[in-house]
Amino acid sequence: MKRYVYYCLICVCIGMTAACKNPHTQQNTDSPTQAGTTGNSSAHTVFPAPDIPSVITTPNERRIYLTTHYWDNFDFTDTLLLNNRDITEQGFVNLISLLSDGVSSSEEINQSFDNLCTRMENHPYARKLFMRLFDDYLYNPNSPLYNEPLYLTYLERMQKSPAIDEATKSTMAFKQKLISRNQPGTLASDFTYYLPNGKAGTLRRTPAKNGKLLLVFYDPECPGCHKIMQEMLHDTALTEAVQKKRLTVLAVYTEGNTKAWQKDLPSLPSGWIIGTDREAIKLHALYDLKAMPSLYLLDGNKKVVLKDAPYSRIRTKLQLQ
């Protein structure tokens, strides 16, 4: 079914080509969302996909041509086109969906991103818009297209851009370093935490019962944390797994409000190991904590199995019933 949907998406994207060749296409009358943008007139009502040569016949070759030449007919100086989310943003989403198929090679992804970045980077308004799209869709953990490997490819490409200032490149380099840490299959960064009684422990020395450790970075003052934490607290399957020693849960408070942390302690299960890192993780950038709670599933050797994963995915991996 997934493969069927995937090829349907390719067909839809390819079909855009013929549609936007119609000279009678209705003119886009959307107004730019930013004052001072140019008044270029856009006649596009669908994404201006590239023409795929008829000599390219196999689905895989057509997909590669499409992703590589995806932006060839897109006018990055046309603010009306850029501000039309149904075309520009949806077009971006469609491309990311194609490149996230697990089939696209690193070379294909590099070429596709290079094509986009080369075309948008010299146009300030387009550059700002597409950089936001990359951040929103690939780096936001709440995005359905959240994809760190693709985001790392983007960061690497943009650090080579002559249009980006050194301060922005420095920020990108820091993100790249941070994201590269604690990838699945690698050893999780060790850190020291302190229990409510002041006793110190380390991640490395924390026993992983049954070879499984759920690492939870949380903040009781974070509104977004509350729903997920409550789901975990009321999950009887998770509680049973902890009680029957099939799993270790280590919950670490990473912020600086000690009173808020201590006040919240009674709400957490007695079977969990609860600690605070006294802000060391953020200070030393050991983990990429861009959203709370941040959940990591580790094995008995403290290697990362799942990184910053949704709780639903954690449950599935743990086979909680």
CSV table of N, CA, C and O in Angstrom, one decimal, residues 2-16 66 70 90 93-99 101:
chain,number,residue,atom,x,y,z
A,2,LYS,N,1.9,1.2,0.8
A,2,LYS,CA,2.8,2.4,0.9
A,2,LYS,C,3.5,2.7,-0.5
A,2,LYS,O,3.6,3.8,-0.9
A,3,ARG,N,3.9,1.6,-1.2
A,3,ARG,CA,4.5,1.7,-2.5
A,3,ARG,C,3.5,2.3,-3.5
A,3,ARG,O,3.8,3.1,-4.3
A,4,TYR,N,2.2,1.9,-3.4
A,4,TYR,CA,1.2,2.4,-4.3
A,4,TYR,C,1.0,3.9,-4.1
A,4,TYR,O,1.0,4.6,-5.0
A,5,VAL,N,0.9,4.3,-2.8
A,5,VAL,CA,0.7,5.7,-2.5
A,5,VAL,C,1.9,6.5,-3.0
A,5,VAL,O,1.8,7.6,-3.6
A,6,TYR,N,3.1,5.9,-2.9
A,6,TYR,CA,4.3,6.6,-3.3
A,6,TYR,C,4.3,6.8,-4.8
A,6,TYR,O,4.6,7.9,-5.3
A,7,TYR,N,4.0,5.8,-5.6
A,7,TYR,CA,4.0,6.0,-7.0
A,7,TYR,C,2.8,6.9,-7.5
A,7,TYR,O,3.0,7.6,-8.5
A,8,CYS,N,1.7,6.9,-6.7
A,8,CYS,CA,0.7,7.9,-7.0
A,8,CYS,C,1.2,9.3,-6.9
A,8,CYS,O,0.8,10.2,-7.7
A,9,LEU,N,2.0,9.5,-5.8
A,9,LEU,CA,2.5,10.9,-5.6
A,9,LEU,C,3.4,11.3,-6.8
A,9,LEU,O,3.4,12.4,-7.2
A,10,ILE,N,4.2,10.3,-7.3
A,10,ILE,CA,5.1,10.6,-8.4
A,10,ILE,C,4.2,11.0,-9.6
A,10,ILE,O,4.5,12.0,-10.3
A,11,CYS,N,3.2,10.2,-9.8
A,11,CYS,CA,2.3,10.5,-11.0
A,11,CYS,C,1.6,11.9,-10.9
A,11,CYS,O,1.5,12.6,-11.9
A,12,VAL,N,1.2,12.2,-9.7
A,12,VAL,CA,0.6,13.5,-9.4
A,12,VAL,C,1.6,14.6,-9.8
A,12,VAL,O,1.3,15.6,-10.4
A,13,CYS,N,2.8,14.5,-9.2
A,13,CYS,CA,3.8,15.5,-9.5
A,13,CYS,C,4.2,15.6,-11.0
A,13,CYS,O,4.3,16.7,-11.5
A,14,ILE,N,4.3,14.5,-11.6
A,14,ILE,CA,4.6,14.5,-13.1
A,14,ILE,C,3.4,15.1,-13.8
A,14,ILE,O,3.6,15.9,-14.8
A,15,GLY,N,2.2,14.8,-13.4
A,15,GLY,CA,1.0,15.4,-14.0
A,15,GLY,C,0.9,16.9,-13.9
A,15,GLY,O,0.2,17.5,-14.8
A,16,MET,N,1.6,17.5,-12.9
A,16,MET,CA,1.6,18.9,-12.8
A,16,MET,C,2.2,19.6,-14.0
A,16,MET,O,1.8,20.7,-14.4
A,66,LEU,N,12.8,13.9,-11.8
A,66,LEU,CA,11.9,14.8,-11.1
A,66,LEU,C,12.5,15.5,-9.9
A,66,LEU,O,12.4,16.7,-9.7
A,70,TYR,N,13.5,19.4,-10.0
A,70,TYR,CA,12.2,19.8,-9.4
A,70,TYR,C,11.9,21.3,-9.5
A,70,TYR,O,10.7,21.7,-9.8
A,90,GLN,N,3.3,23.6,-0.6
A,90,GLN,CA,2.9,22.2,-0.9
A,90,GLN,C,3.9,21.5,-1.9
A,90,GLN,O,4.1,20.3,-1.8
A,93,VAL,N,6.7,20.3,0.3
A,93,VAL,CA,6.2,19.2,1.0
A,93,VAL,C,6.2,17.9,0.1
A,93,VAL,O,6.7,16.8,0.5
A,94,ASN,N,5.7,18.1,-1.1
A,94,ASN,CA,5.7,16.9,-2.0
A,94,ASN,C,7.1,16.4,-2.3
A,94,ASN,O,7.4,15.2,-2.4
A,95,LEU,N,8.1,17.3,-2.5
A,95,LEU,CA,9.4,16.9,-2.8
A,95,LEU,C,10.0,16.2,-1.6
A,95,LEU,O,10.7,15.2,-1.7
A,96,ILE,N,9.9,16.8,-0.4
A,96,ILE,CA,10.4,16.1,0.8
A,96,ILE,C,9.8,14.7,1.0
A,96,ILE,O,10.5,13.8,1.4
A,97,SER,N,8.5,14.6,0.7
A,97,SER,CA,7.9,13.3,0.8
A,97,SER,C,8.5,12.3,-0.1
A,97,SER,O,8.7,11.1,0.2
A,98,LEU,N,8.9,12.7,-1.3
A,98,LEU,CA,9.5,11.8,-2.3
A,98,LEU,C,10.9,11.5,-1.8
A,98,LEU,O,11.3,10.3,-1.9
A,99,LEU,N,11.7,12.4,-1.3
A,99,LEU,CA,13.0,12.1,-0.8
A,99,LEU,C,13.1,11.4,0.5
A,99,LEU,O,14.1,10.9,0.8
A,101,ASP,N,11.4,8.6,1.0
A,101,ASP,CA,10.9,7.3,0.7
A,101,ASP,C,11.7,6.1,1.1
A,101,ASP,O,11.3,5.0,1.1
